[in-house]
Coordinates of C-alpha atoms in Angstrom, one line a residue:
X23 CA 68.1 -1.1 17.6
X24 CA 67.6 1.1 20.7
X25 CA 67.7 5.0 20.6
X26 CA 70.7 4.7 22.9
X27 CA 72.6 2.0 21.5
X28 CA 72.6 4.3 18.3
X29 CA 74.0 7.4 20.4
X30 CA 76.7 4.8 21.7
X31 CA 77.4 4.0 17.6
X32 CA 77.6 7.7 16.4
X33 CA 80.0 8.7 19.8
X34 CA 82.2 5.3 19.0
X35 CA 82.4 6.5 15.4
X36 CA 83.1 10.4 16.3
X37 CA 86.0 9.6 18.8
X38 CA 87.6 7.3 16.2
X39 CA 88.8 10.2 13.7
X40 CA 90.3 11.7 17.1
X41 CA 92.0 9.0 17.9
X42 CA 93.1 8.2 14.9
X43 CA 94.6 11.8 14.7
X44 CA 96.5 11.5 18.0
X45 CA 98.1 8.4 17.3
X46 CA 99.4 10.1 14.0
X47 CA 100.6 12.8 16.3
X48 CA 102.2 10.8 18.7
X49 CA 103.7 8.6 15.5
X50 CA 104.7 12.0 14.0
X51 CA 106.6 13.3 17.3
X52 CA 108.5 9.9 18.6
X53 CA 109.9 10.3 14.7
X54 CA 111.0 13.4 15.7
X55 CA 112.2 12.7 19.2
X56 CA 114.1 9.3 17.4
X57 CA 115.5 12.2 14.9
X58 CA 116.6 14.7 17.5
X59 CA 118.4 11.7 19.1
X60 CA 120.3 10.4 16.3
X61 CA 121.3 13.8 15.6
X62 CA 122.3 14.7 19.2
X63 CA 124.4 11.0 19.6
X64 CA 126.2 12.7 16.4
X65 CA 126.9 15.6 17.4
X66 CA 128.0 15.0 20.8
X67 CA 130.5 12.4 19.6
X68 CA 131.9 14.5 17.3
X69 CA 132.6 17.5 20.2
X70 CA 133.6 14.6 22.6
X71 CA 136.0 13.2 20.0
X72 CA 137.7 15.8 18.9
X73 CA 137.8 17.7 22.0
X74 CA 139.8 14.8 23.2
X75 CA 141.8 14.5 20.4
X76 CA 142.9 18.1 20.4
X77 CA 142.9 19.7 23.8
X78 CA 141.1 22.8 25.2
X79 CA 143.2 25.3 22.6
X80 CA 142.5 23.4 19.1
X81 CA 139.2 22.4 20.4
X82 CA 138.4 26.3 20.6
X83 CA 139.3 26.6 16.8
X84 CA 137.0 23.8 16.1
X85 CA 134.1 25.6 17.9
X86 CA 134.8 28.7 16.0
X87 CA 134.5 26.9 13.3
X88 CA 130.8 25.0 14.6
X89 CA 129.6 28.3 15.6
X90 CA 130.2 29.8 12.1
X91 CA 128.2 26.9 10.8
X92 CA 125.6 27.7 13.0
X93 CA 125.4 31.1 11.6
X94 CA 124.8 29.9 8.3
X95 CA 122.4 27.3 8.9
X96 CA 120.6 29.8 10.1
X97 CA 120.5 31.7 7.4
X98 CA 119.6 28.9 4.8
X99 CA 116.8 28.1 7.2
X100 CA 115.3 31.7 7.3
X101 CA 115.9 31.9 3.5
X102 CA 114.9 28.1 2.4
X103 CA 113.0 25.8 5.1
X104 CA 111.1 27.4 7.9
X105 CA 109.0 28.8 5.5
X106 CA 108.3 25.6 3.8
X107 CA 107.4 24.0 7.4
X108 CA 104.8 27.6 7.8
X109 CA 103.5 26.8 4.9
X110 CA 103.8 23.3 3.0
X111 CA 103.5 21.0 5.9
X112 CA 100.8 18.7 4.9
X113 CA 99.9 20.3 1.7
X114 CA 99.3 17.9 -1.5
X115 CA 102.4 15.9 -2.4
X116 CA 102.9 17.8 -5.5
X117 CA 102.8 20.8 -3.8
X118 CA 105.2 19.5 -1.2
X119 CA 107.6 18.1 -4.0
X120 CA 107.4 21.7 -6.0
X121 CA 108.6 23.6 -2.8
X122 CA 111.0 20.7 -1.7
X123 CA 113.0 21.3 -5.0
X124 CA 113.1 25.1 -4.8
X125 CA 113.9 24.7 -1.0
X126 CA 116.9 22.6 -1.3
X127 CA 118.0 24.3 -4.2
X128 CA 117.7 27.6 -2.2
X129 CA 119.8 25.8 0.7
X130 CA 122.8 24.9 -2.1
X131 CA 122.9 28.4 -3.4
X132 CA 123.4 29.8 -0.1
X133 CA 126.1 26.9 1.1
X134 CA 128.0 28.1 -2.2
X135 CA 127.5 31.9 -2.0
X136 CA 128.7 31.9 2.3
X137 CA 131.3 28.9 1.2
X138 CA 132.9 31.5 -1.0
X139 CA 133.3 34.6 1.8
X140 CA 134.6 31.3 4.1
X141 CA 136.9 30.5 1.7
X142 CA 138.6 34.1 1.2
X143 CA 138.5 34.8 5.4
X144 CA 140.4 31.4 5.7
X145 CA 142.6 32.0 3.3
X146 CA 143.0 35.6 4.7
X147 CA 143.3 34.6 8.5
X148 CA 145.6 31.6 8.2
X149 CA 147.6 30.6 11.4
X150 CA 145.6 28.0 13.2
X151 CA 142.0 29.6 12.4
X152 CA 142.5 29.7 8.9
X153 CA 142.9 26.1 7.4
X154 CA 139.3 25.2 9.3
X155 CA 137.2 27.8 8.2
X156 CA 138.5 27.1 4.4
X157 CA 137.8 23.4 5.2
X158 CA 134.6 24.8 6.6
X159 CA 133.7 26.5 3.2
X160 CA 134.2 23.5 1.1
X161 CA 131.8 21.3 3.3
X162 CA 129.1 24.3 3.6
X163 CA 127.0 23.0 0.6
X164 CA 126.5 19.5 1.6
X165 CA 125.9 20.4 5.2
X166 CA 123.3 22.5 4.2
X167 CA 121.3 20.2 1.9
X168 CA 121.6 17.6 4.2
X169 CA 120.2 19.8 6.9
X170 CA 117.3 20.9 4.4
X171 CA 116.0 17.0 3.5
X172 CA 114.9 16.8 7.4
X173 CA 113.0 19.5 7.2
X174 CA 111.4 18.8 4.3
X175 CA 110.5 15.6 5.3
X176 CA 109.0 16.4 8.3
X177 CA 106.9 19.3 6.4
X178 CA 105.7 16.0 4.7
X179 CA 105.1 14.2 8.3
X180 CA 107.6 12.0 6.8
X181 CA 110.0 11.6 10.4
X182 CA 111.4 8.2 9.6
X183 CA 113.2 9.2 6.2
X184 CA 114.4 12.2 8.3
X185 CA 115.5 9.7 11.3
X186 CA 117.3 7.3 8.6
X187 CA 119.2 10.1 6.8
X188 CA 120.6 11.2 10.1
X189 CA 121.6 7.4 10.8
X190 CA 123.3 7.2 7.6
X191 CA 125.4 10.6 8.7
X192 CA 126.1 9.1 12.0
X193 CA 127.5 5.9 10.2
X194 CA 129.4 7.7 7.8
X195 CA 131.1 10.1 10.6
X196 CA 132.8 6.9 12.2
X197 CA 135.8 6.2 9.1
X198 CA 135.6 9.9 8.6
X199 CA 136.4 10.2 12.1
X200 CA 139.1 7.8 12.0
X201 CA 141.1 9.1 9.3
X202 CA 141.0 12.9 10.9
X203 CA 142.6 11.5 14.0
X204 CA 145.6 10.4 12.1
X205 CA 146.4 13.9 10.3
X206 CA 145.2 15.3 14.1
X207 CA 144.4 18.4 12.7
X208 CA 141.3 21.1 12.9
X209 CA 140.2 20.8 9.5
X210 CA 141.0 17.3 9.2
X211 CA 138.5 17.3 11.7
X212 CA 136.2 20.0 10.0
X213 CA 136.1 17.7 6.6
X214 CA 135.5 14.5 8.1
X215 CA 132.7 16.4 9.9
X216 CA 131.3 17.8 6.6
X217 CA 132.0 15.0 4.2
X218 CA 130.3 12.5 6.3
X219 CA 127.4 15.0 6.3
X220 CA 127.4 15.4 2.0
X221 CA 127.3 11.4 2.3
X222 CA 123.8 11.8 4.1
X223 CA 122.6 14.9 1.5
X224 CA 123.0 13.0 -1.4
X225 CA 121.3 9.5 0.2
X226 CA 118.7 12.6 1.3
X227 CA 118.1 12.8 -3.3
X228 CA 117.8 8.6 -3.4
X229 CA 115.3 9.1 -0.6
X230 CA 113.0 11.7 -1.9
X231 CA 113.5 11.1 -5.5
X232 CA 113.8 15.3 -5.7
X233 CA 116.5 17.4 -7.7
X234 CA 117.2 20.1 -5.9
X235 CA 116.6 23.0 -8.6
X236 CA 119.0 26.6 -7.3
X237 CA 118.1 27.9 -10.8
X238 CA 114.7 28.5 -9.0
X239 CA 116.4 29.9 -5.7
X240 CA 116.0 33.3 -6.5
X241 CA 111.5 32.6 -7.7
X242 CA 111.6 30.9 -4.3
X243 CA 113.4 33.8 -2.2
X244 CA 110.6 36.1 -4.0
X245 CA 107.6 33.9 -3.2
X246 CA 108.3 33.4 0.4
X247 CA 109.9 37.0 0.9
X248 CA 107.5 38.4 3.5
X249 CA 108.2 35.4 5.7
X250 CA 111.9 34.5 4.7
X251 CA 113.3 37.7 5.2
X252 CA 112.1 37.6 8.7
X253 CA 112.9 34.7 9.7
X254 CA 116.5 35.3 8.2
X255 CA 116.5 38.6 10.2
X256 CA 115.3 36.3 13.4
X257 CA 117.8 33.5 13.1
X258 CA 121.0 35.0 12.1
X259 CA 120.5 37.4 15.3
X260 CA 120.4 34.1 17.2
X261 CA 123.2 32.4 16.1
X262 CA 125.1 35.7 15.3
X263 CA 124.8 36.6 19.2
X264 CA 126.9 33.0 19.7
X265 CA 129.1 34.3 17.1
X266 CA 129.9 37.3 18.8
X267 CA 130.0 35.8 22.0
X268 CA 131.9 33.3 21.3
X269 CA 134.6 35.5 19.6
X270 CA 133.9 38.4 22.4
X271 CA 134.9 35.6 25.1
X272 CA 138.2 34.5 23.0
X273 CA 139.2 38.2 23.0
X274 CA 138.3 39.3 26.2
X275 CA 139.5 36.1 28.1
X276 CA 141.0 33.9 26.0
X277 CA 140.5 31.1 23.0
X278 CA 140.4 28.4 25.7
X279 CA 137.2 29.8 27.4
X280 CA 136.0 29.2 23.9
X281 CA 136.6 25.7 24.5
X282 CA 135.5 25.6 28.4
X283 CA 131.9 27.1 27.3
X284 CA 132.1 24.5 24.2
X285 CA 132.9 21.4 26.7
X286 CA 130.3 22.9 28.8
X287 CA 127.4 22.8 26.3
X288 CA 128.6 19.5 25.0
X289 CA 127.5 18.1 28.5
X290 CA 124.3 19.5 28.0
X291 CA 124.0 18.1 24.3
X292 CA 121.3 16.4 23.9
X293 CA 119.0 19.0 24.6
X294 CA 121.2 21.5 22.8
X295 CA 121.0 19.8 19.9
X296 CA 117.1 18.9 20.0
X297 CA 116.9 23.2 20.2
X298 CA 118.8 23.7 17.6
X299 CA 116.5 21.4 15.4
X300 CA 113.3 22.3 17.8
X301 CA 111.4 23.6 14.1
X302 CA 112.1 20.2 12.3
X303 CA 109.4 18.8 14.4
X304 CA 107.3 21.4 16.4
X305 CA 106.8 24.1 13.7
X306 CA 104.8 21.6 11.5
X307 CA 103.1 20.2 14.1
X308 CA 101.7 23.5 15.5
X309 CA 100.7 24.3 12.3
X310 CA 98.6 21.3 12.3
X311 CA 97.1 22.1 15.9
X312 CA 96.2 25.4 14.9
X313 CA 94.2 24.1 11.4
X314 CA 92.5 21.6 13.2
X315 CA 92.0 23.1 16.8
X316 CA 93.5 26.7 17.4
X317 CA 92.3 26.4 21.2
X318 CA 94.5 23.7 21.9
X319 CA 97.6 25.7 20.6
X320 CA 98.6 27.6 23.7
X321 CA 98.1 24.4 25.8
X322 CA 100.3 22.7 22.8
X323 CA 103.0 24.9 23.2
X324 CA 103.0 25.1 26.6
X325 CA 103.7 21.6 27.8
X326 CA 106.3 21.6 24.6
X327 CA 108.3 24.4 26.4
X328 CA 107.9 23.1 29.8
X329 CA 109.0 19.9 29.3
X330 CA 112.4 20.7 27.7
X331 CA 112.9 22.8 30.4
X332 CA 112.1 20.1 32.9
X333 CA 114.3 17.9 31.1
X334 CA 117.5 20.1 30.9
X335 CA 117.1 20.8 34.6
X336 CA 117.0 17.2 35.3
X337 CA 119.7 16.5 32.9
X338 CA 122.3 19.4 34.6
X339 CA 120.8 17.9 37.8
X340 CA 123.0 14.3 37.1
X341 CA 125.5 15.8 35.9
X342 CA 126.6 17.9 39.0
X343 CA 126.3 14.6 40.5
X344 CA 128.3 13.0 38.0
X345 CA 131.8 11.5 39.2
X346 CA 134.9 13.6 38.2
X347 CA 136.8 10.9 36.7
X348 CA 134.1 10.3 34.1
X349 CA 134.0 13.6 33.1
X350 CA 137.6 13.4 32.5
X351 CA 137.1 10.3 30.2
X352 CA 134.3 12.2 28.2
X353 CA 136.1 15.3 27.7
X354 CA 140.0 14.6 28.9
X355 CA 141.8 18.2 29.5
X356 CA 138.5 20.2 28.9
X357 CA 136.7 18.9 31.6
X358 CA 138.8 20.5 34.3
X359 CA 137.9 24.1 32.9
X360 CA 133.9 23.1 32.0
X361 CA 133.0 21.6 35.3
X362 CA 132.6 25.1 36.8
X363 CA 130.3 26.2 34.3
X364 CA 127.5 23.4 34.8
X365 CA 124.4 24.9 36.7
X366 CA 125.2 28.3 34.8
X367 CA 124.6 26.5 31.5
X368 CA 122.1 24.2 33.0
X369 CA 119.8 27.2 34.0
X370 CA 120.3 28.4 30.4
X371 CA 119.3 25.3 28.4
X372 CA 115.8 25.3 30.5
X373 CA 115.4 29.0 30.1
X374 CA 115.8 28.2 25.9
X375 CA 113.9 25.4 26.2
X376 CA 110.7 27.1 28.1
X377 CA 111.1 30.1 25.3
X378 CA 111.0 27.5 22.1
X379 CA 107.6 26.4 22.8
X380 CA 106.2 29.6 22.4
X381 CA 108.4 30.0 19.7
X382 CA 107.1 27.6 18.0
X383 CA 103.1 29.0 18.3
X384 CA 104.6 32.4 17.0
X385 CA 106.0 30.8 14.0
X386 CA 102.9 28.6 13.1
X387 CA 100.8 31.3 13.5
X388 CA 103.0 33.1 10.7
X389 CA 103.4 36.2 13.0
X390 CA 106.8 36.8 11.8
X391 CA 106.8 40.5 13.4
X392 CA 106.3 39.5 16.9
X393 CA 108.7 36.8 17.1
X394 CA 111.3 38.8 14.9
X395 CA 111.1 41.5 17.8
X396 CA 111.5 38.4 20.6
X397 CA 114.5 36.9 18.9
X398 CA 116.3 40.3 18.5
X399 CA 115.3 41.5 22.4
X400 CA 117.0 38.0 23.3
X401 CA 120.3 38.1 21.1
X402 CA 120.8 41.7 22.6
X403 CA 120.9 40.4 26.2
X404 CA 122.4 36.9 25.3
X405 CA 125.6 39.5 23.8
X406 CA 125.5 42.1 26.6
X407 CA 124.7 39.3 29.5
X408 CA 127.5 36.9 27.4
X409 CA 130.3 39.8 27.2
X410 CA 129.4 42.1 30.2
X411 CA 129.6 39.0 32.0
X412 CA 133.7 37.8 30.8
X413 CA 134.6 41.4 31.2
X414 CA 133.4 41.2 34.7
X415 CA 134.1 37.7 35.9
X416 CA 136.0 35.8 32.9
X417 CA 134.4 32.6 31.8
X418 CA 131.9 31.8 34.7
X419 CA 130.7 35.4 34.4
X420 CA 129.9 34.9 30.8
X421 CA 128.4 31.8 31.9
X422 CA 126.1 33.6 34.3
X423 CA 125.1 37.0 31.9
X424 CA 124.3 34.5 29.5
X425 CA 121.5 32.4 31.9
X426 CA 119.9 35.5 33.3
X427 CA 119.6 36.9 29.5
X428 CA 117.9 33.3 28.5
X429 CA 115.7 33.0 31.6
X430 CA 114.5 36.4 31.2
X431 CA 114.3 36.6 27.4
X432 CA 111.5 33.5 27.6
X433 CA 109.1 35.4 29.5
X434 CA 109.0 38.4 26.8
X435 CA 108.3 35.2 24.2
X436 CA 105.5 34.0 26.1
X437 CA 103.6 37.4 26.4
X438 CA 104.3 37.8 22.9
X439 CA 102.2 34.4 22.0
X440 CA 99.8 35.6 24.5
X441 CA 99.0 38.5 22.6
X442 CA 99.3 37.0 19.2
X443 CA 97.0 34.2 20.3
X444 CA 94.0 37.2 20.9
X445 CA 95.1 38.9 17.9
X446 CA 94.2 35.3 15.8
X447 CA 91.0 34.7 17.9
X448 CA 89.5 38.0 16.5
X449 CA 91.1 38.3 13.6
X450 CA 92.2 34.8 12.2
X451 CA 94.4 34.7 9.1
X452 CA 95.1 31.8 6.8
X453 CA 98.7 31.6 7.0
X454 CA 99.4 28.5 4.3
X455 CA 100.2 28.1 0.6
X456 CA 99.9 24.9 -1.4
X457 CA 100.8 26.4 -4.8

């Protein structure tokens, strides 16, 4: 054997652990991308559905109520399951299986704790608000846990399971759906909504064979504390700014500007719904670039956050050029009012988009400080840009704050990474647990 058909041997055998490990990546990812999909189709039915089925005013109820979920999502992630994505993403399984239980068990305890203040607010508010955020309260658990299985199995690299348990929820919301038309109520709407989901939580237990443990909630809440807290801090300031828009913009303008914005960002849904869930898939895997090659990460990141971006512009792009008559099949009497509000909410989508992929590095690289102080700097301008704007120009002004406040907020994320990315050249830190 020749000297250089040895070298051509040893390069052949080299390059096959890489491509073996970017083939598990792209595997990894198109789970993720199949997830994000199945969970967008679901949640833009729903909005379509019931936005047609109740009209503009009741449709703003309903996104009170979806907004106030989003709140507390937020909060079971910050307490329960981005830290297990930071730090048990493709750990041992029995490491993975230990935190899965105390992670889903943390996600319970806090459905049942916020379910409870629902509950008595509902009860409190009544009129037309009030019956959906005590539907709201009952279904708080199950959405949770159900919510808390995908990320868990994609801390595991385990997309499919993730991909089928969202299936099964989208299969369960059609009869769920059904019967809510014929009571035609908002929390008819709500439980069919939440129920459907608690069908997919507890098909998430047959899939993982995991009990969910909240008896060791309050061991996991310790553990993870100088993480969790931060991220809770981080992620209730981003979903409380839509609160507070949201409820801002009903005051100032009107309940049916709630439902405008709502019909707006259903249009813009799919790539709404893949930020919402951005961490399911991109967390874990920057993680894994920065274990096995920390000078890919900013590159990573990068094309992550430019490509949703360049997707959501191309997405609002079609649907300025969409035909009026199908937007009023999609959303019936909404679409009138949401129309208006495309290329405002367009320009924000890509401006979230670009800022998640640096997100993302800040959060693998466990640097909980820095993207703490992002996420708070952009929730103040999203509420001032959100608010300033309605008091100034009604609905398309809120529309307009609420893009410049995006755009502008994901350049301070990216010098943020930039700076955290130096800090772990000189000074890298270990960042992951596996006990």
């Amino acid at each position: 054997m020749t000297p250089m058909t040895t070298q051509g041997e040893n390069l052949r055998k080299a390059a096959a652990p890489a491509r073996s490990a970017r083939r598990a990546l792209v595997g990894r990812l198109s789970w993720g991308l199949a997830d994000q999909a199945a969970s967008s189709i679901s949640n833009f039915a729903v909005g379509i559905y019931v936005a047609r089925s109740l009209g503009v005013t009741a449709f703003g109820v309903f996104s009170l109520a979806w907004v106030t979920y989003g709140v507390v999502l937020n909060v079971s992630r910050g307490l329960a399951t981005d830290p297990l994505v930071v730090r048990f993403s493709g750990v041992p399984d029995a490491s993975w299986r230990g935190a899965v239980a105390r992670t889903t068990g943390t996600a319970l305890g806090v459905g049942t704790a916020i379910g409870v203040v629902c509950l008595a607010a509902g009860l409190g508010l009544g009129g037309r608000v009030g019956p959906a955020f005590v539907a709201l309260a009952v279904m708080l658990p199950g959405l949770l846990l159900q919510d808390a299985w995908r990320f868990a199995f994609f801390a595991a690299g385990a997309g499919r399971k993730a991909f089928v348990n969202d299936v099964v929820w989208g299969i369960a919301l059609v009869p769920a759906m059904v019967v809510a038309a014929h009571v035609d109520t908002v929390a008819a709407f709500v439980l069919a909504w939440g129920a459907s989901a608690t069908v997919a939580a507890g098909y998430g237990y047959l899939q993982s064979g995991i009990r969910p443990r909240i008896a060791e909630a309050r061991g996991w809440l310790r553990e993870q504390r100088d993480l969790g807290y931060r991220y809770l801090v981080e992620n209730v300031s981003l979903s409380g700014a839509s609160q507070l828009r949201a409820y801002g913009l009903g005051v100032i303008v009107g309940v049916g500007a709630v439902g405008a914005v709502r019909g707006a960002e259903l249009l813009m849904g799919p790539f709404l719904a893949v930020l919402m869930g951005l961490s399911l898939v991109t967390v874990p895997e920057a993680a894994r670039v920065l274990r096995r090659a920390p000078h890919q990460l900013g590159r990573f990141c990068l094309l992550l956050g430019g490509g949703q971006a360049a997707g959501a512009l191309l997405w609002g792009s079609a649907l300025l050029l969409m035909p009026g008559r199908l937007g009023d099949l999609a959303l019936g009497d909404v679409w009138h009012s949401s129309s208006h509000l495309v290329v405002q909410i367009t320009l924000s989508v890509a401006g979230a988009g670009l800022g998640t992929g640096a997100a993302a590095g800040l959060r693998a690289l466990g640097a909980a400080r820095r993207s703490l102080r992002c996420q708070l700097f952009a929730s103040a301008c999203y509420v001032g840009g959100g608010l300033g704007g309605a008091a100034l120009a009604g609905t398309a002004g809120s529309a307009w704050g609420v893009a410049a406040a995006t755009v502008g907020s994901s350049a301070v994320w990216w010098l943020q990474l930039r700076s955290a990315l130096r800090e772990h050249h000189h000074n890298p830190l270990p960042e992951v647990r596996t006990t």
